[in-house]
Tab-separated table of C-alpha atoms and ligand atoms in Angstrom:
chain	number	residue	atom	x	y	z
A	4	MET	CA	-9.311	2.260	6.205
A	5	ALA	CA	-8.639	5.368	3.749
A	6	ASP	CA	-8.995	8.248	6.122
A	7	ASP	CA	-8.281	11.592	4.709
A	8	GLY	CA	-10.142	13.933	7.563
A	9	LEU	CA	-11.473	15.668	4.325
A	10	ASP	CA	-14.081	16.946	6.952
A	11	THR	CA	-12.825	16.398	9.937
A	12	ILE	CA	-9.911	19.666	9.515
A	13	PRO	CA	-12.446	22.456	9.447
A	14	SER	CA	-11.023	24.946	6.837
A	15	GLY	CA	-8.936	27.432	8.421
A	16	THR	CA	-7.774	25.179	11.072
A	17	ALA	CA	-4.058	25.218	11.359
A	18	VAL	CA	-2.252	22.001	10.086
A	19	HIS	CA	-0.062	20.575	12.271
A	20	ARG	CA	3.243	21.920	11.720
A	21	PRO	CA	6.273	19.627	12.422
A	22	SER	CA	10.073	21.192	13.828
A	23	PRO	CA	12.102	21.554	11.088
A	24	GLU	CA	14.029	18.612	11.841
A	25	THR	CA	11.278	16.378	11.364
A	26	LEU	CA	10.413	18.540	8.174
A	27	PRO	CA	10.666	16.070	5.415
A	28	ARG	CA	12.354	17.194	1.732
A	29	GLY	CA	9.986	16.597	-0.659
A	30	GLY	CA	10.125	14.674	-4.315
A	31	VAL	CA	11.169	18.388	-6.267
A	32	ASP	CA	14.399	18.575	-3.733
A	33	ALA	CA	15.366	15.130	-3.604
A	34	LEU	CA	14.653	14.549	-7.425
A	35	PRO	CA	15.377	17.414	-9.025
A	36	GLU	CA	14.892	15.752	-12.365
A	37	ARG	CA	11.285	14.629	-11.957
A	38	ASP	CA	8.629	17.486	-12.802
A	39	LEU	CA	5.648	17.168	-10.328
A	40	GLY	CA	3.074	18.794	-12.763
A	41	ALA	CA	4.274	15.819	-14.790
A	42	ARG	CA	3.506	13.615	-12.549
A	43	LEU	CA	0.077	14.921	-11.370
A	44	GLU	CA	-1.117	14.419	-15.257
A	45	GLU	CA	0.625	10.836	-15.039
A	46	ALA	CA	-1.015	9.706	-12.059
A	47	ARG	CA	-4.125	10.951	-13.732
A	48	ARG	CA	-3.839	8.866	-17.149
A	49	ARG	CA	-2.970	5.556	-14.988
A	50	THR	CA	-6.565	6.306	-13.046
A	51	LEU	CA	-8.279	6.496	-15.889
A	52	TRP	CA	-6.486	3.816	-17.751
A	53	LEU	CA	-7.630	1.557	-15.078
A	54	VAL	CA	-11.234	2.037	-15.210
A	55	GLU	CA	-11.329	2.675	-18.828
A	56	PRO	CA	-12.565	-0.776	-19.763
A	57	VAL	CA	-15.167	-1.019	-16.813
A	58	CYS	CA	-18.784	-0.151	-17.811
A	59	ASP	CA	-20.214	3.108	-15.766
A	60	GLU	CA	-22.770	0.503	-13.776
A	61	ASP	CA	-19.547	-1.627	-12.578
A	62	LEU	CA	-18.333	1.885	-11.602
A	63	ASP	CA	-21.227	2.797	-9.744
A	64	ARG	CA	-22.056	-0.253	-7.552
A	65	VAL	CA	-20.639	-1.749	-4.729
A	66	HIS	CA	-19.087	-4.969	-5.316
A	67	ASP	CA	-18.264	-5.756	-2.145
A	68	THR	CA	-18.610	-3.859	1.160
A	69	LEU	CA	-15.043	-3.922	2.479
A	70	LEU	CA	-14.323	-1.657	-0.611
A	71	SER	CA	-15.606	1.464	-2.063
A	72	PRO	CA	-17.609	1.958	-5.467
A	73	LEU	CA	-15.001	2.588	-8.075
A	74	ALA	CA	-16.857	5.937	-8.548
A	75	TRP	CA	-16.391	6.731	-5.051
A	76	ASP	CA	-12.624	6.512	-5.185
A	77	LEU	CA	-12.658	8.847	-8.378
A	78	GLY	CA	-14.447	11.708	-6.709
A	79	HIS	CA	-12.518	10.922	-3.592
A	80	ILE	CA	-9.399	11.348	-5.367
A	81	ALA	CA	-10.651	14.986	-6.793
A	82	ALA	CA	-12.124	16.005	-3.549
A	83	PHE	CA	-8.733	15.087	-1.704
A	84	SER	CA	-7.185	17.186	-4.197
A	85	ASP	CA	-9.860	20.099	-3.988
A	86	LEU	CA	-9.397	20.351	-0.329
A	87	TRP	CA	-5.243	20.119	-0.310
A	88	VAL	CA	-4.795	22.607	-3.396
A	89	ALA	CA	-6.840	25.010	-1.951
A	90	ARG	CA	-5.090	24.890	1.374
A	91	ALA	CA	-1.704	25.094	-0.376
A	92	THR	CA	-2.884	28.080	-2.622
A	93	GLY	CA	-4.955	30.106	-0.017
A	94	ARG	CA	-7.773	29.805	-2.549
A	95	ASP	CA	-11.732	28.595	-1.976
A	96	PRO	CA	-12.322	24.737	-2.851
A	97	LEU	CA	-14.625	23.962	-5.781
A	98	ARG	CA	-16.588	22.003	-4.278
A	99	PRO	CA	-16.260	22.190	-0.635
A	100	ASP	CA	-20.133	20.446	-0.330
A	101	LEU	CA	-18.608	17.393	-1.294
A	102	PHE	CA	-15.805	17.013	1.372
A	103	GLU	CA	-18.208	15.472	3.782
A	104	VAL	CA	-19.062	12.717	1.708
A	105	TYR	CA	-15.848	11.770	0.893
A	106	ASP	CA	-14.835	11.659	4.331
A	107	ALA	CA	-12.776	8.263	4.878
A	108	GLU	CA	-13.006	8.522	8.505
A	109	GLU	CA	-17.057	9.518	8.702
A	110	THR	CA	-18.015	7.240	6.632
A	111	PRO	CA	-16.677	3.426	6.794
A	112	ARG	CA	-16.357	1.889	3.464
A	113	ALA	CA	-19.312	-0.671	4.099
A	114	GLN	CA	-21.765	2.462	3.856
A	115	ARG	CA	-20.141	4.011	1.015
A	116	GLY	CA	-22.806	2.536	-0.958
A	117	ASP	CA	-25.416	4.985	0.692
A	118	LEU	CA	-23.770	8.115	0.350
A	119	PRO	CA	-24.594	10.757	-2.534
A	120	TYR	CA	-21.079	10.063	-3.931
A	121	LEU	CA	-20.972	11.404	-7.370
A	122	ARG	CA	-21.717	8.802	-10.224
A	123	CYS	CA	-18.750	8.338	-12.638
A	124	ALA	CA	-19.574	10.840	-15.409
A	125	GLU	CA	-19.770	13.646	-12.310
A	126	ALA	CA	-17.049	12.225	-11.087
A	127	ARG	CA	-14.815	12.030	-14.042
A	128	THR	CA	-16.191	16.019	-14.354
A	129	HIS	CA	-14.545	16.453	-10.763
A	130	LEU	CA	-11.558	15.210	-11.563
A	131	ALA	CA	-10.810	17.087	-14.684
A	132	ASP	CA	-11.880	20.448	-12.897
A	133	VAL	CA	-9.853	19.828	-9.829
A	134	HIS	CA	-6.929	18.363	-11.850
A	135	GLU	CA	-6.391	22.142	-14.071
A	136	LEU	CA	-7.087	23.608	-10.627
A	137	ALA	CA	-4.023	21.765	-9.457
A	138	LEU	CA	-1.867	22.308	-12.030
A	139	GLU	CA	-2.321	26.263	-12.374
A	140	GLY	CA	-1.736	26.468	-8.210
A	141	LEU	CA	1.642	24.180	-8.701
A	142	GLU	CA	2.645	26.707	-11.312
A	143	HIS	CA	2.474	29.818	-8.977
A	144	ALA	CA	3.211	27.559	-6.002
A	145	ASP	CA	6.857	28.871	-4.209
A	146	LEU	CA	7.988	25.258	-3.175
A	147	SER	CA	11.283	26.984	-1.840
A	148	ASN	CA	9.807	28.712	1.378
A	149	PRO	CA	10.640	26.357	4.698
A	150	GLU	CA	7.831	28.673	6.402
A	151	ASP	CA	5.327	27.055	4.325
A	152	PRO	CA	5.480	23.539	5.238
A	153	LEU	CA	2.680	22.547	2.788
A	154	ASN	CA	4.458	23.612	-0.344
A	155	ALA	CA	8.216	23.554	1.196
A	156	GLY	CA	9.996	20.726	-0.965
A	157	GLY	CA	6.636	20.330	-3.008
A	158	PHE	CA	5.420	18.072	-0.389
A	159	VAL	CA	1.625	18.563	-0.661
A	160	TRP	CA	1.470	18.372	-4.683
A	161	GLU	CA	3.780	15.088	-3.839
A	162	MET	CA	1.246	13.888	-1.458
A	163	LEU	CA	-1.390	14.439	-4.370
A	164	VAL	CA	0.689	12.408	-6.398
A	165	GLU	CA	1.111	9.633	-3.674
A	166	HIS	CA	-2.652	9.589	-2.799
A	167	GLU	CA	-3.581	9.186	-6.465
A	168	HIS	CA	-1.413	6.192	-6.792
A	169	GLN	CA	-2.641	4.698	-3.622
A	170	HIS	CA	-6.081	4.520	-4.538
A	171	ASN	CA	-5.334	3.163	-7.949
A	172	GLU	CA	-4.176	-0.014	-5.954
A	173	THR	CA	-7.377	-0.174	-3.761
A	174	MET	CA	-9.161	0.179	-7.150
A	175	LEU	CA	-7.357	-2.810	-8.215
A	176	GLN	CA	-8.611	-4.546	-5.405
A	177	THR	CA	-11.903	-3.748	-5.822
A	178	LEU	CA	-11.503	-4.906	-9.312
A	179	GLN	CA	-10.472	-8.034	-8.106
A	180	ILE	CA	-13.093	-8.930	-5.412
A	181	ALA	CA	-15.924	-7.976	-7.908
A	182	PRO	CA	-17.352	-10.938	-10.040
A	183	PRO	CA	-15.220	-12.129	-13.180
A	184	GLY	CA	-15.966	-9.752	-16.496
A	185	VAL	CA	-16.038	-6.638	-14.616
A	186	LEU	CA	-12.401	-6.169	-15.785
A	187	ARG	CA	-11.340	-7.459	-19.129
A	188	ARG	CA	-7.923	-6.853	-19.663
A	189	GLU	CA	-4.851	-8.115	-21.122
A	190	PRO	CA	-1.741	-8.184	-18.699
A	191	GLU	CA	0.829	-5.591	-20.950
A	192	HIS	CA	3.914	-6.287	-19.681
A	193	PRO	CA	3.770	-9.891	-18.353
A	194	PRO	CA	6.036	-10.596	-15.181
A	195	ALA	CA	8.553	-12.694	-15.466
A	196	HIS	CA	7.375	-16.576	-14.669
A	197	GLY	CA	10.554	-18.295	-14.488
A	198	GLY	CA	11.011	-20.148	-11.744
A	199	GLY	CA	11.050	-19.370	-8.456
A	200	ALA	CA	14.390	-19.692	-5.989
A	201	ALA	CA	15.247	-19.871	-2.899
A	202	GLN	CA	12.168	-21.602	-1.396
A	203	GLY	CA	12.882	-22.130	2.326
A	204	GLU	CA	16.645	-21.074	2.187
A	205	THR	CA	17.275	-17.984	5.343
A	206	VAL	CA	19.843	-15.886	5.948
A	207	LEU	CA	21.253	-14.716	8.956
A	208	VAL	CA	21.088	-10.899	9.809
A	209	GLU	CA	23.166	-10.190	12.416
A	210	GLY	CA	22.348	-8.499	15.740
A	211	GLY	CA	23.105	-4.499	16.286
A	212	PRO	CA	21.363	-0.984	16.221
A	213	PHE	CA	19.536	-0.322	13.255
A	214	LEU	CA	18.654	3.050	12.359
A	215	MET	CA	14.852	2.893	11.134
A	216	GLY	CA	12.725	5.142	9.393
A	217	ALA	CA	12.934	7.848	6.537
A	218	GLY	CA	15.719	10.691	7.635
A	219	PRO	CA	15.385	14.252	6.354
A	220	GLU	CA	17.289	13.297	3.366
A	221	ALA	CA	15.486	10.476	2.176
A	222	GLY	CA	12.812	12.560	-0.141
A	223	PHE	CA	9.110	12.641	0.507
A	224	SER	CA	7.995	10.703	3.412
A	225	TYR	CA	4.978	10.056	5.366
A	226	ASP	CA	4.825	11.223	9.254
A	227	ASN	CA	4.225	7.918	9.743
A	228	GLU	CA	7.703	6.885	8.492
A	229	ARG	CA	9.662	9.489	10.400
A	230	PRO	CA	11.412	10.280	12.697
A	231	GLU	CA	14.447	7.973	11.912
A	232	HIS	CA	15.484	6.755	14.576
A	233	GLN	CA	17.871	3.713	16.183
A	234	VAL	CA	16.015	0.441	17.460
A	235	PRO	CA	18.117	-2.707	18.487
A	236	VAL	CA	17.502	-5.404	16.862
A	237	PRO	CA	18.623	-8.797	17.944
A	238	SER	CA	20.101	-11.728	15.419
A	239	PHE	CA	17.558	-13.218	13.179
A	240	GLU	CA	17.013	-15.680	10.152
A	241	ILE	CA	14.716	-14.497	7.665
A	242	ASP	CA	13.640	-16.221	4.344
A	243	ARG	CA	15.695	-15.469	1.345
A	244	ALA	CA	12.137	-15.475	-0.578
A	245	PRO	CA	8.405	-15.067	0.142
A	246	VAL	CA	6.319	-17.923	0.540
A	247	SER	CA	5.306	-19.678	-2.406
A	248	ASN	CA	1.919	-21.016	-3.867
A	249	GLY	CA	3.633	-24.286	-3.632
A	250	ALA	CA	4.700	-23.914	0.018
A	251	TYR	CA	1.594	-23.424	0.836
A	252	LEU	CA	-0.113	-25.418	-0.919
A	253	GLU	CA	1.702	-28.112	1.077
A	254	PHE	CA	0.282	-26.552	4.520
A	255	VAL	CA	-3.068	-26.916	3.221
A	256	GLU	CA	-2.886	-30.581	2.152
A	257	GLU	CA	-1.028	-30.939	5.762
A	258	GLY	CA	-4.663	-30.181	7.221
A	259	GLY	CA	-3.160	-26.881	8.482
A	260	TYR	CA	-6.823	-25.359	8.493
A	261	SER	CA	-7.575	-27.967	11.273
A	262	ARG	CA	-4.613	-27.850	12.948
A	263	ARG	CA	-5.448	-26.068	16.128
A	264	GLU	CA	-1.763	-26.466	17.575
A	265	TRP	CA	-0.669	-23.796	14.558
A	266	TRP	CA	-2.900	-21.039	15.128
A	267	SER	CA	-3.240	-18.352	17.832
A	268	GLU	CA	-6.435	-18.256	19.788
A	269	GLU	CA	-7.581	-15.502	18.011
A	270	GLY	CA	-6.298	-17.080	14.571
A	271	TRP	CA	-8.252	-19.598	15.356
A	272	ALA	CA	-11.416	-17.751	16.384
A	273	TRP	CA	-11.242	-16.163	12.597
A	274	ARG	CA	-10.700	-19.378	10.774
A	275	SER	CA	-13.673	-20.913	12.680
A	276	ALA	CA	-16.267	-17.909	12.281
A	277	PHE	CA	-15.007	-17.253	8.704
A	278	GLY	CA	-14.775	-21.034	7.335
A	279	ALA	CA	-11.316	-20.338	6.106
A	280	GLU	CA	-10.047	-23.394	4.145
A	281	ARG	CA	-7.763	-21.860	1.609
A	282	PRO	CA	-6.351	-18.362	0.584
A	283	GLY	CA	-8.657	-15.694	-1.289
A	284	TYR	CA	-9.545	-16.341	-4.748
A	285	TRP	CA	-8.442	-20.058	-4.573
A	286	THR	CA	-11.068	-22.106	-6.000
A	287	PRO	CA	-11.873	-25.352	-4.508
A	288	ASP	CA	-11.077	-27.224	-7.081
A	289	GLY	CA	-7.541	-25.912	-6.958
A	290	ARG	CA	-7.170	-23.026	-9.237
A	291	VAL	CA	-6.526	-19.338	-8.664
A	292	ARG	CA	-8.921	-16.521	-9.848
A	293	ALA	CA	-7.037	-13.381	-10.864
A	294	PHE	CA	-9.753	-10.516	-12.405
A	295	ASP	CA	-11.721	-12.367	-15.092
A	296	ARG	CA	-9.720	-15.604	-15.070
A	297	ALA	CA	-9.478	-18.762	-13.043
A	298	GLU	CA	-5.921	-20.557	-14.078
A	299	ALA	CA	-4.234	-23.829	-12.561
A	300	LEU	CA	-2.337	-22.806	-9.739
A	301	ARG	CA	1.241	-21.692	-10.440
A	302	PRO	CA	2.851	-23.299	-7.640
A	303	GLU	CA	6.243	-20.556	-8.420
A	304	LEU	CA	4.246	-17.303	-7.420
A	305	PRO	CA	4.407	-16.046	-4.410
A	306	VAL	CA	0.957	-16.764	-2.351
A	307	MET	CA	-1.617	-13.710	-1.773
A	308	HIS	CA	-4.515	-12.963	-0.351
A	309	VAL	CA	-3.942	-14.361	2.953
A	310	SER	CA	-4.683	-13.218	6.327
A	311	PHE	CA	-2.247	-12.178	8.920
A	312	PHE	CA	-3.728	-15.212	10.954
A	313	GLU	CA	-2.952	-17.690	7.770
A	314	ALA	CA	0.138	-16.226	7.371
A	315	GLU	CA	1.078	-16.962	11.289
A	316	ALA	CA	-0.323	-20.386	11.205
A	317	TYR	CA	1.841	-21.410	8.563
A	318	ALA	CA	5.174	-19.811	10.113
A	319	ARG	CA	4.161	-21.831	13.342
A	320	SER	CA	3.655	-24.930	11.442
A	321	ARG	CA	7.317	-24.370	9.718
A	322	GLY	CA	8.620	-23.791	13.252
A	323	LYS	CA	9.227	-20.156	12.480
A	324	ARG	CA	7.193	-16.968	12.800
A	325	LEU	CA	6.879	-13.600	11.121
A	326	PRO	CA	9.373	-10.807	10.854
A	327	SER	CA	8.925	-7.550	13.018
A	328	GLU	CA	8.870	-4.763	10.325
A	329	ALA	CA	12.328	-3.604	11.776
A	330	GLU	CA	13.735	-6.882	10.808
A	331	TRP	CA	12.029	-6.314	7.619
A	332	GLU	CA	13.256	-3.206	7.184
A	333	LYS	CA	16.963	-3.990	8.418
A	334	THR	CA	16.723	-6.923	6.039
A	335	ALA	CA	15.764	-4.617	3.045
A	336	THR	CA	18.280	-1.818	3.962
A	337	TRP	CA	21.082	-2.458	5.830
A	338	ASP	CA	24.137	-3.400	4.122
A	339	PRO	CA	26.418	-4.924	6.353
A	340	ARG	CA	29.531	-4.406	4.515
A	341	ALA	CA	29.296	-0.869	3.944
A	342	GLY	CA	27.569	-0.359	7.432
A	343	ALA	CA	25.147	1.917	6.259
A	344	LYS	CA	21.640	2.055	4.768
A	345	ARG	CA	20.254	1.659	1.268
A	346	ARG	CA	17.288	3.598	-0.444
A	347	TRP	CA	16.205	0.517	-1.959
A	348	PRO	CA	17.258	-3.202	-1.514
A	349	TRP	CA	19.427	-3.524	-4.426
A	350	GLY	CA	21.052	-0.084	-3.874
A	351	GLU	CA	19.839	3.516	-4.751
A	352	GLU	CA	19.001	3.038	-8.268
A	353	ARG	CA	15.176	3.323	-9.015
A	354	PRO	CA	13.051	0.187	-9.535
A	355	THR	CA	12.925	-1.361	-12.956
A	356	PRO	CA	11.314	-4.579	-13.630
A	357	GLU	CA	14.651	-6.788	-13.536
A	358	ARG	CA	14.668	-5.511	-9.872
A	359	ALA	CA	11.017	-5.440	-8.381
A	360	THR	CA	7.346	-6.272	-9.905
A	361	LEU	CA	5.486	-3.106	-9.493
A	362	ASP	CA	3.326	-0.739	-11.085
A	363	GLN	CA	0.074	-2.582	-11.815
A	364	ARG	CA	0.588	-3.344	-15.575
A	365	PRO	CA	2.049	-6.854	-15.144
A	366	MET	CA	-1.202	-7.573	-13.575
A	367	GLY	CA	0.312	-9.890	-11.153
A	368	PRO	CA	3.039	-11.008	-9.598
A	369	ALA	CA	6.566	-12.835	-10.781
A	370	ALA	CA	7.626	-16.028	-9.364
A	371	ALA	CA	8.741	-15.836	-5.484
A	372	GLY	CA	12.446	-15.349	-5.560
A	373	GLY	CA	12.580	-14.933	-9.140
A	374	LEU	CA	14.763	-11.709	-9.623
A	375	PRO	CA	17.985	-11.901	-9.077
A	376	GLY	CA	18.506	-7.951	-9.769
A	377	GLY	CA	16.038	-7.421	-6.570
A	378	ALA	CA	18.591	-8.562	-3.913
A	379	SER	CA	19.105	-7.134	-0.727
A	380	ALA	CA	22.954	-6.814	0.598
A	381	TYR	CA	21.841	-9.826	2.619
A	382	GLY	CA	20.910	-11.777	-0.411
A	383	VAL	CA	17.124	-11.612	0.361
A	384	LEU	CA	14.729	-11.132	-2.541
A	385	GLY	CA	11.357	-10.010	-3.573
A	386	LEU	CA	11.427	-7.616	-0.980
A	387	VAL	CA	9.963	-5.052	-2.995
A	388	GLY	CA	6.904	-5.214	-5.387
A	389	ASP	CA	5.201	-8.668	-5.933
A	390	ALA	CA	3.397	-8.889	-2.632
A	391	TRP	CA	2.894	-6.799	0.498
A	392	GLU	CA	4.279	-8.935	3.441
A	393	TRP	CA	2.978	-9.372	6.730
A	394	THR	CA	4.272	-8.116	9.798
A	395	THR	CA	4.196	-9.002	13.181
A	396	SER	CA	4.492	-5.486	14.438
A	397	GLU	CA	1.169	-3.442	15.320
A	398	PHE	CA	0.795	0.243	13.337
A	399	ARG	CA	1.853	2.697	15.962
A	400	GLY	CA	3.876	6.279	15.980
A	401	TYR	CA	7.797	5.840	15.872
A	402	PRO	CA	9.240	7.796	19.012
A	403	GLY	CA	8.851	11.369	18.422
A	404	PHE	CA	6.035	10.634	15.732
A	405	ARG	CA	4.358	14.146	14.567
A	406	ALA	CA	0.995	14.029	12.763
A	407	PHE	CA	1.398	15.999	9.623
A	408	PRO	CA	0.044	17.425	7.177
A	409	TYR	CA	-3.559	15.679	8.850
A	410	ARG	CA	-3.948	13.399	11.699
A	411	GLU	CA	-6.267	10.835	9.823
A	412	TYR	CA	-3.608	9.655	7.235
A	413	SER	CA	-1.669	7.747	10.289
A	414	GLU	CA	-2.383	9.004	13.530
A	415	THR	CA	-6.214	7.765	14.070
A	416	HIS	CA	-5.416	4.348	13.158
A	417	PHE	CA	-2.518	3.617	15.623
A	418	GLY	CA	-2.977	1.478	18.575
A	419	ARG	CA	-6.243	0.005	16.933
A	420	GLY	CA	-4.790	-3.656	16.303
A	421	HIS	CA	-3.712	-2.782	12.459
A	422	ARG	CA	-0.612	-5.213	11.092
A	423	VAL	CA	1.906	-3.283	9.355
A	424	LEU	CA	2.276	-4.295	5.767
A	425	ARG	CA	5.425	-3.800	4.101
A	426	GLY	CA	7.455	-3.712	0.314
A	427	GLY	CA	4.320	-2.741	-1.887
A	428	SER	CA	2.978	-5.230	-4.606
A	429	TRP	CA	2.569	-5.812	-8.433
A	430	ALA	CA	-0.203	-3.469	-8.025
A	431	THR	CA	1.793	-0.787	-6.185
A	432	ARG	CA	2.939	2.653	-8.021
A	433	PRO	CA	6.595	2.874	-7.826
A	434	ASP	CA	6.516	6.173	-6.287
A	435	ALA	CA	3.717	4.883	-3.780
A	436	VAL	CA	6.285	2.622	-2.197
A	437	ARG	CA	9.608	3.009	-0.205
A	438	SER	CA	11.939	0.805	1.957
A	439	THR	CA	10.886	3.087	4.668
A	440	PHE	CA	6.811	2.887	3.455
A	441	ARG	CA	4.251	1.203	6.212
A	442	SER	CA	1.296	0.300	5.166
A	443	TRP	CA	-1.288	-1.257	7.271
A	444	ASP	CA	-4.587	-3.520	7.662
A	445	LEU	CA	-6.607	-5.729	10.200
A	446	PRO	CA	-5.414	-9.035	10.671
A	447	GLN	CA	-8.371	-10.407	9.021
A	448	ARG	CA	-8.198	-9.040	6.082
A	449	ARG	CA	-7.138	-10.722	2.584
A	450	GLN	CA	-8.327	-8.370	-0.249
A	451	VAL	CA	-5.121	-6.558	-0.222
A	452	PHE	CA	-2.379	-8.105	-2.646
A	453	VAL	CA	-0.488	-9.663	0.259
A	454	GLY	CA	1.425	-12.497	1.497
A	455	PHE	CA	4.603	-13.034	3.743
A	456	ARG	CA	7.961	-14.547	3.978
A	457	CYS	CA	9.078	-16.028	7.608
A	458	ALA	CA	11.658	-15.641	10.196
A	459	ALA	CA	13.357	-17.366	12.928
B	527	LIG	C1	-1.824	3.368	3.785
B	527	LIG	C2	-3.090	1.807	2.286
B	527	LIG	C3	-3.679	1.783	4.358
B	527	LIG	O1	-6.161	3.064	1.933
B	527	LIG	O2	-6.158	3.258	4.160
B	527	LIG	C4	-5.705	6.362	0.826
B	527	LIG	C5	-3.888	4.662	2.019
B	527	LIG	N1	-4.839	6.975	3.019
B	527	LIG	N2	-5.944	7.449	1.242
B	527	LIG	C6	-5.793	3.275	3.050
B	527	LIG	C7	-4.741	6.222	1.968
B	527	LIG	C8	-5.866	7.888	2.711
B	527	LIG	C9	-4.301	4.124	3.180
B	527	LIG	N3	-3.316	2.693	3.264
B	528	LIG	FE1	-7.674	8.563	0.194
């Protein structure tokens, strides 16, 4: 899962250097109004806000073997920053002795409870120490030298911001999987819970080549989003809205979990071994638990915490299938009238709560298809935010892929059976998702805030 190559690239080893054409333009360059130092500060405020109501024992303990202790995430954010600030500034890291403990590749999540990771008080101190070093390093960094790919365009500094954002979402997954009571928090900006819309409606996306991935003008992107490349996408139909709890409940009530014919072989094996009968966090008495509350199922919300196998079975039961990631990205970015790609489904402007439910503070998704402001050129709703969406695509490199700045972010996960997730969730920070952003997880996993939409 999370791997940062903290230990796998010994210091002094040259980082992978992409050719100038594949070099991304970082946040500063592309978005001059957004100050990286302020964003590092803001990212840190959010991390501390997330754990603020959680007691020390709950930060230090393993709540579920799928996920790390929250204190591990805190120490890992600090160690990752220590490593990359050192590389970008040429200074010595503060605590190289910690790199091994926080190397996600070396230590799978299930074993992280046994490590000598910093307990939360020490982790907070290390976070603060490295943060100071990062801000100072950034102040003296030259972001304009194309010969220095870590600093050019602010790449590494943007990566630190997005890395912290990504771990914030993982931390929310941990807080959700933990027993009720670990996180007590009222939503600060509850999402719009109006009626859902467009359930079961589809649109036709005409066939034709499509430019997939992040181009050099797109601002910061990860190596796995590059290079931009043409893919042929034959005509397909896609649902206007993600599948709702209400629609999924019908599948459950029709005996969806015992109709072998709706499941793939692998999916059925998983269902049988795991004993799945309903999505994660649905209670047998028809409620849904979110953090410390279990409330009556809201049929209008997008279904979440389903595995790829469950999503696939639902789609098959409706005579449909899941979209590929090329189909998803075309739906989200292509404007057939303009013959051009958009930055976001709705256009060029940044996300707002009217366009997409993101940024954690809603503490849950809005109704499926409930935000007309987020409609893509095809009129497809809810592509960004609310819940990640499973695609059929296995996580692999695009043609011409080059690892940068470390193999363990993407490359070591290629071809290992992970499926690509698209679009982000309510728990994703807006700067940690783009229309070209690719996340991934194993098809049996349900801890992610993930749902799906169907295609045909
Ligand atoms: C992109 C969410 C799959 O957590 O495994 C965090 C993000 N990579 N630290 C993960 C990540 C390194 C990654 N995902
Ligand atoms: Fe990480």
